[in-house]
mmCIF file of C-alpha atoms and ligand atoms in Angstrom:
data_model
loop_
_atom_site.group_PDB
_atom_site.id
_atom_site.type_symbol
_atom_site.label_atom_id
_atom_site.label_comp_id
_atom_site.label_asym_id
_atom_site.label_seq_id
_atom_site.Cartn_x
_atom_site.Cartn_y
_atom_site.Cartn_z
ATOM 1 C CA MET A 117 230.637 253.360 -50.923
ATOM 2 C CA LEU A 118 234.299 254.279 -50.481
ATOM 3 C CA ASP A 119 236.949 252.929 -52.824
ATOM 4 C CA GLY A 120 234.628 250.132 -53.889
ATOM 5 C CA LYS A 121 233.794 249.009 -50.340
ATOM 6 C CA LYS A 122 230.494 249.640 -48.545
ATOM 7 C CA SER A 123 230.915 252.169 -45.791
ATOM 8 C CA LEU A 124 229.309 253.015 -42.517
ATOM 9 C CA PHE A 125 229.270 255.887 -40.039
ATOM 10 C CA SER A 126 227.957 256.225 -36.521
ATOM 11 C CA GLY A 127 228.620 258.439 -33.543
ATOM 12 C CA MET A 128 227.746 259.272 -29.980
ATOM 13 C CA GLN A 129 227.613 262.485 -28.068
ATOM 14 C CA ALA A 130 230.172 263.198 -25.409
ATOM 15 C CA THR A 131 227.540 264.505 -23.035
ATOM 16 C CA GLY A 132 227.172 262.511 -19.827
ATOM 17 C CA THR A 133 228.407 258.971 -19.362
ATOM 18 C CA LEU A 134 227.228 256.276 -21.728
ATOM 19 C CA THR A 135 224.254 254.239 -20.587
ATOM 20 C CA LEU A 136 223.302 250.639 -21.039
ATOM 21 C CA GLY A 137 220.879 251.965 -23.697
ATOM 22 C CA ASN A 138 223.755 253.415 -25.748
ATOM 23 C CA TYR A 139 225.615 250.146 -25.374
ATOM 24 C CA LEU A 140 222.852 247.655 -26.187
ATOM 25 C CA GLY A 141 221.133 249.902 -28.733
ATOM 26 C CA ALA A 142 224.223 250.937 -30.639
ATOM 27 C CA LEU A 143 227.797 250.217 -29.535
ATOM 28 C CA LYS A 144 227.362 246.453 -29.075
ATOM 29 C CA ASN A 145 226.011 246.169 -32.634
ATOM 30 C CA TRP A 146 229.040 247.965 -34.041
ATOM 31 C CA LEU A 147 231.618 245.392 -33.055
ATOM 32 C CA THR A 148 231.460 243.037 -36.023
ATOM 33 C CA LEU A 149 230.403 245.380 -38.803
ATOM 34 C CA HIS A 150 233.969 245.956 -39.992
ATOM 35 C CA ASN A 151 233.761 242.561 -41.682
ATOM 36 C CA ASP A 152 231.348 244.019 -44.219
ATOM 37 C CA TYR A 153 231.969 247.759 -44.156
ATOM 38 C CA GLU A 154 234.626 250.441 -44.031
ATOM 39 C CA CYS A 155 233.641 251.745 -40.572
ATOM 40 C CA PHE A 156 233.888 255.242 -39.086
ATOM 41 C CA TYR A 157 232.975 255.721 -35.431
ATOM 42 C CA CYS A 158 233.071 259.269 -34.261
ATOM 43 C CA VAL A 159 232.938 261.044 -30.912
ATOM 44 C CA VAL A 160 230.629 263.862 -31.970
ATOM 45 C CA ASP A 161 231.972 266.602 -29.727
ATOM 46 C CA GLU A 162 230.714 269.373 -32.031
ATOM 47 C CA HIS A 163 227.142 268.208 -31.483
ATOM 48 C CA SER A 164 227.684 268.413 -27.725
ATOM 49 C CA ILE A 165 228.036 272.178 -27.555
ATOM 50 C CA THR A 166 224.437 272.719 -28.677
ATOM 51 C CA VAL A 167 223.859 272.678 -24.920
ATOM 52 C CA ARG A 168 226.251 274.478 -22.545
ATOM 53 C CA GLN A 169 229.271 272.436 -21.499
ATOM 54 C CA ASP A 170 232.055 272.919 -19.012
ATOM 55 C CA PRO A 171 235.194 272.898 -21.260
ATOM 56 C CA ALA A 172 237.402 270.722 -19.028
ATOM 57 C CA GLU A 173 234.537 268.336 -18.416
ATOM 58 C CA LEU A 174 233.706 268.075 -22.150
ATOM 59 C CA ARG A 175 237.332 267.276 -22.994
ATOM 60 C CA LYS A 176 237.398 264.572 -20.336
ATOM 61 C CA ARG A 177 234.099 263.069 -21.405
ATOM 62 C CA ALA A 178 235.102 263.045 -25.050
ATOM 63 C CA ARG A 179 238.260 261.099 -24.209
ATOM 64 C CA ASN A 180 236.377 258.723 -21.933
ATOM 65 C CA LEU A 181 233.850 258.110 -24.678
ATOM 66 C CA LEU A 182 236.577 257.328 -27.176
ATOM 67 C CA MET A 183 238.133 254.938 -24.644
ATOM 68 C CA LEU A 184 234.732 253.314 -24.111
ATOM 69 C CA TYR A 185 234.533 252.616 -27.851
ATOM 70 C CA LEU A 186 237.861 250.821 -27.541
ATOM 71 C CA ALA A 187 236.994 249.141 -24.240
ATOM 72 C CA ALA A 188 233.768 247.772 -25.718
ATOM 73 C CA GLY A 189 235.885 245.964 -28.286
ATOM 74 C CA LEU A 190 236.086 248.203 -31.349
ATOM 75 C CA ASP A 191 239.432 247.368 -32.908
ATOM 76 C CA PRO A 192 241.126 250.577 -34.123
ATOM 77 C CA GLU A 193 243.063 248.585 -36.718
ATOM 78 C CA LYS A 194 239.764 247.656 -38.347
ATOM 79 C CA ASN A 195 237.648 250.708 -37.531
ATOM 80 C CA CYS A 196 238.379 254.408 -37.831
ATOM 81 C CA ILE A 197 237.809 255.990 -34.400
ATOM 82 C CA TYR A 198 238.147 259.757 -34.106
ATOM 83 C CA TYR A 199 236.904 263.109 -32.800
ATOM 84 C CA GLN A 200 234.529 265.098 -35.005
ATOM 85 C CA SER A 201 236.288 268.376 -34.103
ATOM 86 C CA HIS A 202 239.570 267.018 -35.526
ATOM 87 C CA VAL A 203 238.119 266.883 -39.046
ATOM 88 C CA SER A 204 236.893 270.328 -40.074
ATOM 89 C CA ALA A 205 235.147 268.923 -43.153
ATOM 90 C CA HIS A 206 232.173 268.065 -40.878
ATOM 91 C CA ALA A 207 231.454 271.714 -40.143
ATOM 92 C CA GLU A 208 232.196 272.787 -43.716
ATOM 93 C CA LEU A 209 229.814 270.305 -45.280
ATOM 94 C CA ALA A 210 227.194 271.140 -42.645
ATOM 95 C CA TRP A 211 227.267 274.766 -43.813
ATOM 96 C CA ILE A 212 226.642 273.772 -47.399
ATOM 97 C CA LEU A 213 223.867 271.361 -46.442
ATOM 98 C CA ASN A 214 222.246 274.082 -44.308
ATOM 99 C CA CYS A 215 221.516 275.799 -47.575
ATOM 100 C CA PHE A 216 219.638 272.715 -48.788
ATOM 101 C CA THR A 217 217.549 272.183 -45.652
ATOM 102 C CA TYR A 218 214.235 273.844 -44.856
ATOM 103 C CA MET A 219 213.237 275.550 -41.622
ATOM 104 C CA GLY A 220 209.938 273.648 -41.746
ATOM 105 C CA GLU A 221 211.531 270.198 -41.768
ATOM 106 C CA LEU A 222 213.940 271.110 -38.971
ATOM 107 C CA SER A 223 211.124 272.397 -36.779
ATOM 108 C CA ARG A 224 209.419 269.017 -36.990
ATOM 109 C CA MET A 225 212.338 267.191 -35.331
ATOM 110 C CA THR A 226 211.203 265.730 -32.009
ATOM 111 C CA GLN A 227 214.695 265.942 -30.498
ATOM 112 C CA PHE A 228 214.719 269.691 -31.185
ATOM 113 C CA LYS A 229 211.321 270.067 -29.556
ATOM 114 C CA ASP A 230 212.402 268.031 -26.507
ATOM 115 C CA LYS A 231 215.731 269.773 -26.094
ATOM 116 C CA SER A 232 214.345 273.256 -26.531
ATOM 117 C CA ALA A 233 211.740 272.531 -23.867
ATOM 118 C CA LYS A 234 214.511 271.305 -21.574
ATOM 119 C CA HIS A 235 216.907 274.188 -22.281
ATOM 120 C CA ALA A 236 214.383 276.983 -22.714
ATOM 121 C CA ASP A 237 216.972 279.625 -21.809
ATOM 122 C CA ASN A 238 219.329 278.537 -24.611
ATOM 123 C CA ILE A 239 217.451 277.665 -27.794
ATOM 124 C CA ASN A 240 220.380 278.408 -30.084
ATOM 125 C CA ALA A 241 220.654 278.042 -33.853
ATOM 126 C CA GLY A 242 223.010 275.064 -33.411
ATOM 127 C CA LEU A 243 220.325 273.150 -31.569
ATOM 128 C CA PHE A 244 218.004 273.833 -34.494
ATOM 129 C CA THR A 245 220.474 272.820 -37.219
ATOM 130 C CA TYR A 246 221.844 269.855 -35.242
ATOM 131 C CA PRO A 247 220.365 267.332 -37.748
ATOM 132 C CA VAL A 248 222.193 269.044 -40.622
ATOM 133 C CA LEU A 249 225.551 268.489 -38.934
ATOM 134 C CA MET A 250 224.492 264.908 -38.410
ATOM 135 C CA ALA A 251 223.631 264.616 -42.098
ATOM 136 C CA ALA A 252 227.090 265.993 -42.927
ATOM 137 C CA ASP A 253 228.710 263.378 -40.643
ATOM 138 C CA ILE A 254 226.983 260.570 -42.468
ATOM 139 C CA LEU A 255 227.227 261.878 -46.037
ATOM 140 C CA LEU A 256 230.929 262.781 -45.823
ATOM 141 C CA PHE A 257 231.729 259.069 -45.716
ATOM 142 C CA GLN A 258 229.264 258.054 -48.437
ATOM 143 C CA SER A 259 227.750 255.784 -45.811
ATOM 144 C CA ASP A 260 225.604 252.920 -46.994
ATOM 145 C CA VAL A 261 224.299 252.190 -43.510
ATOM 146 C CA VAL A 262 224.117 253.972 -40.169
ATOM 147 C CA PRO A 263 223.734 251.793 -37.076
ATOM 148 C CA VAL A 264 221.632 253.645 -34.490
ATOM 149 C CA GLY A 265 219.003 253.128 -31.810
ATOM 150 C CA HIS A 266 215.364 253.862 -32.432
ATOM 151 C CA ASP A 267 215.469 257.496 -31.306
ATOM 152 C CA GLN A 268 217.745 258.556 -34.189
ATOM 153 C CA LEU A 269 215.548 257.306 -37.030
ATOM 154 C CA GLN A 270 213.948 260.690 -37.636
ATOM 155 C CA HIS A 271 217.418 262.223 -38.073
ATOM 156 C CA LEU A 272 218.271 259.484 -40.535
ATOM 157 C CA GLU A 273 215.138 260.265 -42.487
ATOM 158 C CA ILE A 274 216.016 263.959 -42.841
ATOM 159 C CA THR A 275 219.570 262.972 -43.854
ATOM 160 C CA ARG A 276 218.115 260.893 -46.669
ATOM 161 C CA ASP A 277 215.860 263.768 -47.717
ATOM 162 C CA ILE A 278 218.740 266.265 -47.796
ATOM 163 C CA ALA A 279 220.970 263.867 -49.736
ATOM 164 C CA GLY A 280 218.212 263.090 -52.228
ATOM 165 C CA ARG A 281 217.507 266.777 -52.742
ATOM 166 C CA PHE A 282 221.191 267.530 -53.330
ATOM 167 C CA ASN A 283 221.575 264.602 -55.727
ATOM 168 C CA ALA A 284 218.490 265.687 -57.662
ATOM 169 C CA ILE A 285 220.186 269.007 -58.413
ATOM 170 C CA TYR A 286 223.834 267.981 -58.863
ATOM 171 C CA GLY A 287 223.775 264.318 -59.888
ATOM 172 C CA ASP A 288 224.845 261.308 -57.852
ATOM 173 C CA VAL A 289 227.059 262.994 -55.272
ATOM 174 C CA PHE A 290 225.971 261.251 -52.082
ATOM 175 C CA THR A 291 225.166 257.645 -51.239
ATOM 176 C CA ILE A 292 221.684 257.543 -49.695
ATOM 177 C CA PRO A 293 222.158 255.863 -46.300
ATOM 178 C CA GLU A 294 219.943 253.210 -44.752
ATOM 179 C CA PRO A 295 219.399 252.958 -40.999
ATOM 180 C CA TYR A 296 220.548 249.780 -39.298
ATOM 181 C CA VAL A 297 218.656 249.064 -36.091
ATOM 182 C CA GLY A 298 219.541 246.007 -33.988
ATOM 183 C CA LYS A 299 216.819 243.398 -33.460
ATOM 184 C CA VAL A 300 217.041 243.608 -29.680
ATOM 185 C CA GLY A 301 217.970 246.529 -27.466
ATOM 186 C CA ALA A 302 217.092 249.295 -29.938
ATOM 187 C CA LYS A 303 214.978 250.993 -27.311
ATOM 188 C CA ILE A 304 216.077 250.457 -23.731
ATOM 189 C CA MET A 305 213.758 252.224 -21.312
ATOM 190 C CA SER A 306 214.314 254.007 -18.001
ATOM 191 C CA LEU A 307 214.371 251.683 -14.973
ATOM 192 C CA GLN A 308 212.251 254.173 -13.039
ATOM 193 C CA ASP A 309 209.762 255.085 -15.762
ATOM 194 C CA PRO A 310 209.575 252.336 -18.385
ATOM 195 C CA LEU A 311 207.564 254.554 -20.721
ATOM 196 C CA LYS A 312 210.578 256.871 -21.137
ATOM 197 C CA LYS A 313 213.832 255.935 -22.890
ATOM 198 C CA MET A 314 216.943 255.403 -20.776
ATOM 199 C CA SER A 315 218.937 258.588 -21.155
ATOM 200 C CA LYS A 316 222.354 259.955 -20.197
ATOM 201 C CA SER A 317 220.760 263.124 -18.943
ATOM 202 C CA ASP A 318 218.043 261.647 -16.690
ATOM 203 C CA GLU A 319 218.017 263.461 -13.368
ATOM 204 C CA ASN A 320 217.218 260.317 -11.404
ATOM 205 C CA PRO A 321 220.461 258.289 -11.143
ATOM 206 C CA ASN A 322 218.469 255.105 -10.494
ATOM 207 C CA ALA A 323 216.784 255.408 -13.897
ATOM 208 C CA SER A 324 219.898 254.609 -15.934
ATOM 209 C CA ILE A 325 222.709 252.088 -15.791
ATOM 210 C CA PHE A 326 225.973 253.803 -16.684
ATOM 211 C CA LEU A 327 228.664 251.725 -18.319
ATOM 212 C CA LEU A 328 231.158 252.502 -15.580
ATOM 213 C CA ASP A 329 228.738 251.881 -12.665
ATOM 214 C CA LYS A 330 230.112 249.617 -9.951
ATOM 215 C CA PRO A 331 228.674 246.067 -9.924
ATOM 216 C CA ASP A 332 226.853 246.617 -6.623
ATOM 217 C CA ASP A 333 225.240 249.797 -7.909
ATOM 218 C CA ILE A 334 224.074 247.929 -11.007
ATOM 219 C CA ARG A 335 222.540 245.151 -8.877
ATOM 220 C CA ARG A 336 220.856 247.714 -6.614
ATOM 221 C CA LYS A 337 219.385 249.680 -9.532
ATOM 222 C CA PHE A 338 217.848 246.521 -10.999
ATOM 223 C CA LYS A 339 216.433 245.532 -7.599
ATOM 224 C CA ARG A 340 214.719 248.924 -7.481
ATOM 225 C CA ALA A 341 213.512 248.867 -11.083
ATOM 226 C CA VAL A 342 209.851 249.821 -11.406
ATOM 227 C CA THR A 343 207.662 246.884 -12.493
ATOM 228 C CA ASP A 344 203.964 246.086 -11.913
ATOM 229 C CA SER A 345 201.702 243.973 -9.734
ATOM 230 C CA GLU A 346 200.954 241.212 -12.285
ATOM 231 C CA GLY A 347 203.604 238.961 -10.758
ATOM 232 C CA GLN A 348 204.386 237.178 -14.054
ATOM 233 C CA VAL A 349 207.519 237.478 -16.168
ATOM 234 C CA ALA A 350 205.698 238.062 -19.465
ATOM 235 C CA TYR A 351 206.716 239.960 -22.605
ATOM 236 C CA ARG A 352 203.713 242.215 -23.156
ATOM 237 C CA ASP A 353 203.064 245.935 -23.666
ATOM 238 C CA GLU A 354 200.816 245.992 -20.593
ATOM 239 C CA GLN A 355 203.916 245.266 -18.466
ATOM 240 C CA PRO A 356 206.431 247.808 -19.797
ATOM 241 C CA GLY A 357 208.836 247.514 -16.848
ATOM 242 C CA ILE A 358 209.134 243.740 -17.116
ATOM 243 C CA LYS A 359 209.208 243.933 -20.915
ATOM 244 C CA ASN A 360 212.190 246.289 -20.702
ATOM 245 C CA LEU A 361 213.996 243.965 -18.285
ATOM 246 C CA ILE A 362 213.361 241.044 -20.647
ATOM 247 C CA ASP A 363 214.781 243.108 -23.522
ATOM 248 C CA ILE A 364 217.897 243.888 -21.500
ATOM 249 C CA TYR A 365 218.321 240.250 -20.449
ATOM 250 C CA CYS A 366 217.876 239.061 -24.054
ATOM 251 C CA ALA A 367 220.303 241.634 -25.444
ATOM 252 C CA CYS A 368 222.938 240.649 -22.865
ATOM 253 C CA LEU A 369 222.641 236.886 -23.202
ATOM 254 C CA GLY A 370 221.411 236.422 -26.766
ATOM 255 C CA LYS A 371 218.135 234.808 -25.644
ATOM 256 C CA THR A 372 214.625 235.315 -27.018
ATOM 257 C CA PRO A 373 211.705 236.708 -24.962
ATOM 258 C CA GLY A 374 209.945 233.327 -25.215
ATOM 259 C CA GLU A 375 212.932 231.533 -23.680
ATOM 260 C CA VAL A 376 213.082 234.069 -20.859
ATOM 261 C CA GLU A 377 209.370 233.698 -20.077
ATOM 262 C CA LYS A 378 209.891 229.934 -19.775
ATOM 263 C CA GLU A 379 213.060 230.295 -17.684
ATOM 264 C CA PHE A 380 211.273 232.433 -15.096
ATOM 265 C CA ALA A 381 207.777 230.908 -15.221
ATOM 266 C CA GLY A 382 206.406 230.704 -11.683
ATOM 267 C CA LEU A 383 209.354 232.585 -10.198
ATOM 268 C CA GLY A 384 208.946 235.983 -8.558
ATOM 269 C CA TYR A 385 210.145 239.343 -9.868
ATOM 270 C CA GLY A 386 212.889 239.382 -7.193
ATOM 271 C CA VAL A 387 214.606 236.360 -8.738
ATOM 272 C CA PHE A 388 214.236 237.743 -12.256
ATOM 273 C CA LYS A 389 215.577 241.198 -11.365
ATOM 274 C CA GLU A 390 218.576 239.641 -9.698
ATOM 275 C CA ALA A 391 219.294 237.559 -12.802
ATOM 276 C CA VAL A 392 219.063 240.623 -15.045
ATOM 277 C CA GLY A 393 221.447 242.521 -12.740
ATOM 278 C CA GLU A 394 223.949 239.651 -12.887
ATOM 279 C CA ALA A 395 223.684 239.423 -16.680
ATOM 280 C CA VAL A 396 224.475 243.114 -17.020
ATOM 281 C CA VAL A 397 227.333 242.965 -14.506
ATOM 282 C CA GLY A 398 228.723 240.049 -16.521
ATOM 283 C CA VAL A 399 228.571 241.964 -19.797
ATOM 284 C CA LEU A 400 230.076 245.155 -18.391
ATOM 285 C CA ALA A 401 232.885 243.623 -16.285
ATOM 286 C CA PRO A 402 235.345 243.026 -19.166
ATOM 287 C CA LEU A 403 234.551 246.429 -20.663
ATOM 288 C CA GLN A 404 235.265 248.142 -17.342
ATOM 289 C CA ALA A 405 238.528 246.253 -16.875
ATOM 290 C CA ARG A 406 239.705 247.228 -20.352
ATOM 291 C CA PHE A 407 238.706 250.848 -19.733
ATOM 292 C CA GLU A 408 240.905 250.887 -16.611
ATOM 293 C CA GLU A 409 243.875 249.596 -18.634
ATOM 294 C CA LEU A 410 243.345 252.151 -21.383
ATOM 295 C CA SER A 411 243.142 254.986 -18.849
ATOM 296 C CA LYS A 412 246.727 254.165 -17.947
ATOM 297 C CA ASP A 413 247.978 253.925 -21.512
ATOM 298 C CA LYS A 414 248.017 257.509 -22.759
ATOM 299 C CA ALA A 415 250.454 256.869 -25.606
ATOM 300 C CA TYR A 416 248.319 254.107 -27.106
ATOM 301 C CA VAL A 417 245.090 256.115 -26.961
ATOM 302 C CA ASP A 418 246.833 259.199 -28.371
ATOM 303 C CA GLY A 419 248.060 257.058 -31.264
ATOM 304 C CA VAL A 420 244.515 255.904 -32.029
ATOM 305 C CA ILE A 421 243.295 259.519 -31.961
ATOM 306 C CA ARG A 422 246.031 260.703 -34.312
ATOM 307 C CA ALA A 423 245.592 257.890 -36.824
ATOM 308 C CA GLY A 424 241.792 258.192 -36.702
ATOM 309 C CA ALA A 425 241.801 261.894 -37.550
ATOM 310 C CA GLU A 426 244.171 261.284 -40.424
ATOM 311 C CA LYS A 427 242.165 258.502 -42.015
ATOM 312 C CA ALA A 428 238.771 260.166 -41.470
ATOM 313 C CA GLY A 429 240.175 263.420 -42.824
ATOM 314 C CA TYR A 430 241.389 261.744 -45.989
ATOM 315 C CA TYR A 431 237.944 260.441 -46.950
ATOM 316 C CA ALA A 432 235.962 263.378 -45.576
ATOM 317 C CA PHE A 433 237.904 265.981 -47.538
ATOM 318 C CA LYS A 434 237.628 263.909 -50.684
ATOM 319 C CA THR A 435 233.830 264.146 -50.481
ATOM 320 C CA LEU A 436 233.911 267.780 -49.398
ATOM 321 C CA ARG A 437 236.059 268.812 -52.397
ATOM 322 C CA LYS A 438 233.644 267.069 -54.723
ATOM 323 C CA VAL A 439 230.682 268.877 -53.144
ATOM 324 C CA GLN A 440 232.450 272.246 -53.253
ATOM 325 C CA LYS A 441 233.112 271.769 -56.930
ATOM 326 C CA LYS A 442 229.507 270.760 -57.618
ATOM 327 C CA VAL A 443 228.048 273.848 -55.949
ATOM 328 C CA GLY A 444 230.415 276.114 -57.870
ATOM 329 C CA PHE A 445 233.149 277.178 -55.478
ATOM 330 C CA PRO A 446 236.334 278.262 -57.304
ATOM 331 C CA GLU A 447 239.029 275.640 -57.693
ATOM 332 C CA ARG A 448 242.143 275.830 -55.569
ATOM 333 C CA ILE A 449 245.244 277.093 -57.366
ATOM 334 C CA LYS A 450 248.064 274.588 -56.929
HETATM 335 P P1 LIG B 637 223.334 259.718 -28.643
HETATM 336 O O1 LIG B 637 224.686 260.135 -28.194
HETATM 337 O O2 LIG B 637 222.148 260.282 -27.915
HETATM 338 O O3 LIG B 637 223.193 258.155 -28.596
HETATM 339 C C1 LIG B 637 224.174 257.301 -29.178
HETATM 340 C C2 LIG B 637 223.508 256.035 -29.725
HETATM 341 O O4 LIG B 637 222.828 255.337 -28.682
HETATM 342 C C3 LIG B 637 221.482 255.085 -29.065
HETATM 343 N N1 LIG B 637 220.620 255.160 -27.862
HETATM 344 C C4 LIG B 637 219.811 254.173 -27.444
HETATM 345 N N2 LIG B 637 219.547 252.952 -27.932
HETATM 346 C C5 LIG B 637 218.682 252.174 -27.253
HETATM 347 N N3 LIG B 637 218.056 252.566 -26.116
HETATM 348 C C6 LIG B 637 218.275 253.784 -25.584
HETATM 349 N N4 LIG B 637 217.671 254.140 -24.462
HETATM 350 C C7 LIG B 637 219.195 254.661 -26.259
HETATM 351 N N5 LIG B 637 219.660 255.917 -26.008
HETATM 352 C C8 LIG B 637 220.526 256.204 -27.010
HETATM 353 C C9 LIG B 637 221.150 256.191 -30.053
HETATM 354 O O5 LIG B 637 220.092 255.836 -30.908
HETATM 355 C C10 LIG B 637 222.453 256.345 -30.805
HETATM 356 O O6 LIG B 637 222.561 255.386 -31.825
HETATM 357 N N6 LIG B 637 222.613 262.497 -32.712
HETATM 358 C C11 LIG B 637 223.253 261.299 -32.212
HETATM 359 C C12 LIG B 637 224.752 261.283 -32.421
HETATM 360 C C13 LIG B 637 225.173 261.449 -33.843
HETATM 361 C C14 LIG B 637 225.071 260.454 -34.853
HETATM 362 C C15 LIG B 637 225.600 261.066 -36.020
HETATM 363 C C16 LIG B 637 224.611 259.138 -34.866
HETATM 364 C C17 LIG B 637 225.700 262.555 -34.409
HETATM 365 N N7 LIG B 637 225.974 262.320 -35.708
HETATM 366 C C18 LIG B 637 225.630 260.368 -37.236
HETATM 367 C C19 LIG B 637 224.661 258.445 -36.083
HETATM 368 C C20 LIG B 637 225.169 259.052 -37.241
HETATM 369 C C21 LIG B 637 222.990 261.212 -30.723
HETATM 370 O O7 LIG B 637 222.755 262.205 -30.055
HETATM 371 O O8 LIG B 637 223.167 259.978 -30.199
#
């Protein structure tokens, strides 16, 4: 709750280019939430440096990500869009929350286990405390809900635990956030291995659809998508490749799996894959066109960045000051 209105926070990492999974699982669900919530959408560039980044590349990706938020249809007049590194309260609250988080609970995080296996030469403390920074992101804005895909639910759970623990000691300081997971598209799988989630960092470029992929590349990737030999467009766990394509088709067109099964009954996988490719091209075309326009409008994007940092900073520091007071830091002398 902020100033009597329910509030919401979500963010994405500026590592790699956004995938269709990020879009259908998260971004697409964000677009109308400003009707019910004070919304904060952050480009979480501080989270990105838990793995090594090329500085120029990170800066470019962070800006592209922010422009993708806008291109997808987030209205900056109705949503606060900003860079995490522009509001130092994130890092400051994360430090305090570190002191209320246990090594044991952090070592149970599956993302930490996955990432440390993948970056075995760089298992840094930031990678370990990543969920605490995420908790700080969410709690700074007294968020009632956090819209995310399935893979972030464990981080939401630890955020709730940290907030509850803090509140138990100091009184009602933080709102305890609830996850908000979309009904369709919360777990989009790899097109090459439908048992694995679609990921920005997949080494096989055919496994993921990137939001700025050219239409022909999108069509080609769907044509090559791994399926099975059942030959029936059916929504069942035994056919994970087809199930994933049905999910994508439903999320793009607002249909239900049952309707899709009927639509493609008796038709081959070739026809279905082509239809899914077209549906995705159709959804991404306006986003790509808007992204092109924004790339040419530096002044407008800069204005959004400036205003976003100011508004986010106002609320974030309000919470941070309250927390600092609660834990016993000396008051500032005016
Ligand atoms: P990130 O950048 O990996 O992903 C951004 C959002 O996209 C969702 N997502 C997916 N949804 C469906 N299918 C997929 N294959 C798929 N892949 C990703 C994610 O669930 C997420 O909602 N730690 C976060 C970023 C973060 C954050 C936060 C999120 C930092 N602070 C506070 C919410 C609140 C992350 O790495 O997301």
